[in-house]
């Protein structure tokens, strides 16, 4: 079992729709959770972080964390073609401090 | 305030050669980690340096080595390059006091693209 799992996609949504990206993790000691956006040929860019159970909203983005289910998700409302990218879920271990990434989900927003 | 800077941005090497990648951490940071991101994959942790020593290491062979200097900058060295070493190499910096706390304290550079032919 991989430590952080994501569906590789591609996930295709029409412009204006809600995109839902999911991630599961295996290390119960994990304490911080991050979503990075990566455009082709570029380095990852942090878009959301969450540390407590529940929802965290920032503009069109909402991160959701459920530690009991070891599940974290990212919702993108009013999706735009410029949101088309690969979204990486990352988990920071409380024991090691290192980031463990999923393989990423490719999102395609079609005009 | 400069963020994390990496050099070179792109380079091409031949199989069997050696490469050195460089990283300057964000001002105030003393801990540097290196990640390898192969095409279509998420970044994989290579190793982490603080106080000029390798403190943690991921599942990478000894061909991958590093160094941290007194000014906290770091180098990643890869010997006997293989085609499979072609990847984006990312440097991440943080401060030791924040390393094991919750929070967004890890900053990535723009990466170095290595192509091995």
PDB file of C-alpha atoms in Angstrom, chain B residues 3-54:
ATOM      1  CA  UNK B   3      13.031  32.433  -1.722  1.00  0.00           C
ATOM      2  CA  UNK B   4      14.635  29.068  -2.400  1.00  0.00           C
ATOM      3  CA  UNK B   5      16.947  29.294  -5.389  1.00  0.00           C
ATOM      4  CA  UNK B   6      18.253  26.383  -7.414  1.00  0.00           C
ATOM      5  CA  UNK B   7      20.804  26.050 -10.175  1.00  0.00           C
ATOM      6  CA  UNK B   8      21.099  25.111 -12.905  1.00  0.00           C
ATOM      7  CA  UNK B   9      17.516  25.173 -14.149  1.00  0.00           C
ATOM      8  CA  UNK B  10      18.097  22.736 -16.985  1.00  0.00           C
ATOM      9  CA  UNK B  11      20.937  20.435 -17.888  1.00  0.00           C
ATOM     10  CA  UNK B  12      21.678  17.455 -20.084  1.00  0.00           C
ATOM     11  CA  UNK B  13      24.169  14.767 -19.117  1.00  0.00           C
ATOM     12  CA  UNK B  14      25.341  11.502 -20.614  1.00  0.00           C
ATOM     13  CA  UNK B  15      24.960   8.121 -18.944  1.00  0.00           C
ATOM     14  CA  UNK B  16      27.801   7.430 -16.566  1.00  0.00           C
ATOM     15  CA  UNK B  17      28.572  11.068 -15.932  1.00  0.00           C
ATOM     16  CA  UNK B  18      28.262  12.894 -12.644  1.00  0.00           C
ATOM     17  CA  UNK B  19      26.107  15.915 -11.858  1.00  0.00           C
ATOM     18  CA  UNK B  20      25.974  18.508  -9.086  1.00  0.00           C
ATOM     19  CA  UNK B  21      22.860  20.528  -8.352  1.00  0.00           C
ATOM     20  CA  UNK B  22      22.832  23.501  -6.016  1.00  0.00           C
ATOM     21  CA  UNK B  23      20.334  25.053  -3.665  1.00  0.00           C
ATOM     22  CA  UNK B  24      20.231  28.175  -1.521  1.00  0.00           C
ATOM     23  CA  UNK B  25      17.516  28.042   1.130  1.00  0.00           C
ATOM     24  CA  UNK B  26      15.116  30.811   1.985  1.00  0.00           C
ATOM     25  CA  UNK B  27      16.554  33.409   4.331  1.00  0.00           C
ATOM     26  CA  UNK B  28      16.277  32.246   7.926  1.00  0.00           C
ATOM     27  CA  UNK B  29      16.015  28.566   7.022  1.00  0.00           C
ATOM     28  CA  UNK B  30      18.640  26.058   8.117  1.00  0.00           C
ATOM     29  CA  UNK B  31      17.216  22.754   6.877  1.00  0.00           C
ATOM     30  CA  UNK B  32      17.309  21.590   3.277  1.00  0.00           C
ATOM     31  CA  UNK B  33      15.621  18.580   1.718  1.00  0.00           C
ATOM     32  CA  UNK B  34      15.925  17.234  -1.803  1.00  0.00           C
ATOM     33  CA  UNK B  35      13.193  15.533  -3.804  1.00  0.00           C
ATOM     34  CA  UNK B  36      13.205  13.773  -7.153  1.00  0.00           C
ATOM     35  CA  UNK B  37      10.148  14.005  -9.380  1.00  0.00           C
ATOM     36  CA  UNK B  38      10.105  11.650 -12.325  1.00  0.00           C
ATOM     37  CA  UNK B  39       7.699  12.294 -15.168  1.00  0.00           C
ATOM     38  CA  UNK B  40       4.132  11.455 -14.172  1.00  0.00           C
ATOM     39  CA  UNK B  41       5.013  10.866 -10.529  1.00  0.00           C
ATOM     40  CA  UNK B  42       4.873  12.829  -7.339  1.00  0.00           C
ATOM     41  CA  UNK B  43       8.109  14.077  -5.766  1.00  0.00           C
ATOM     42  CA  UNK B  44      10.063  11.448  -3.843  1.00  0.00           C
ATOM     43  CA  UNK B  45      12.146  12.350  -0.777  1.00  0.00           C
ATOM     44  CA  UNK B  46      15.874  11.827  -1.328  1.00  0.00           C
ATOM     45  CA  UNK B  47      17.469  13.183   1.849  1.00  0.00           C
ATOM     46  CA  UNK B  48      17.500  16.006   4.343  1.00  0.00           C
ATOM     47  CA  UNK B  49      20.355  18.056   5.760  1.00  0.00           C
ATOM     48  CA  UNK B  50      20.701  20.209   8.799  1.00  0.00           C
ATOM     49  CA  UNK B  51      23.733  21.186  10.827  1.00  0.00           C
ATOM     50  CA  UNK B  52      25.783  20.128   7.798  1.00  0.00           C
ATOM     51  CA  UNK B  53      24.853  16.473   8.197  1.00  0.00           C
ATOM     52  CA  UNK B  54      22.517  14.099   6.433  1.00  0.00           C
TER      53      UNK B  54
END
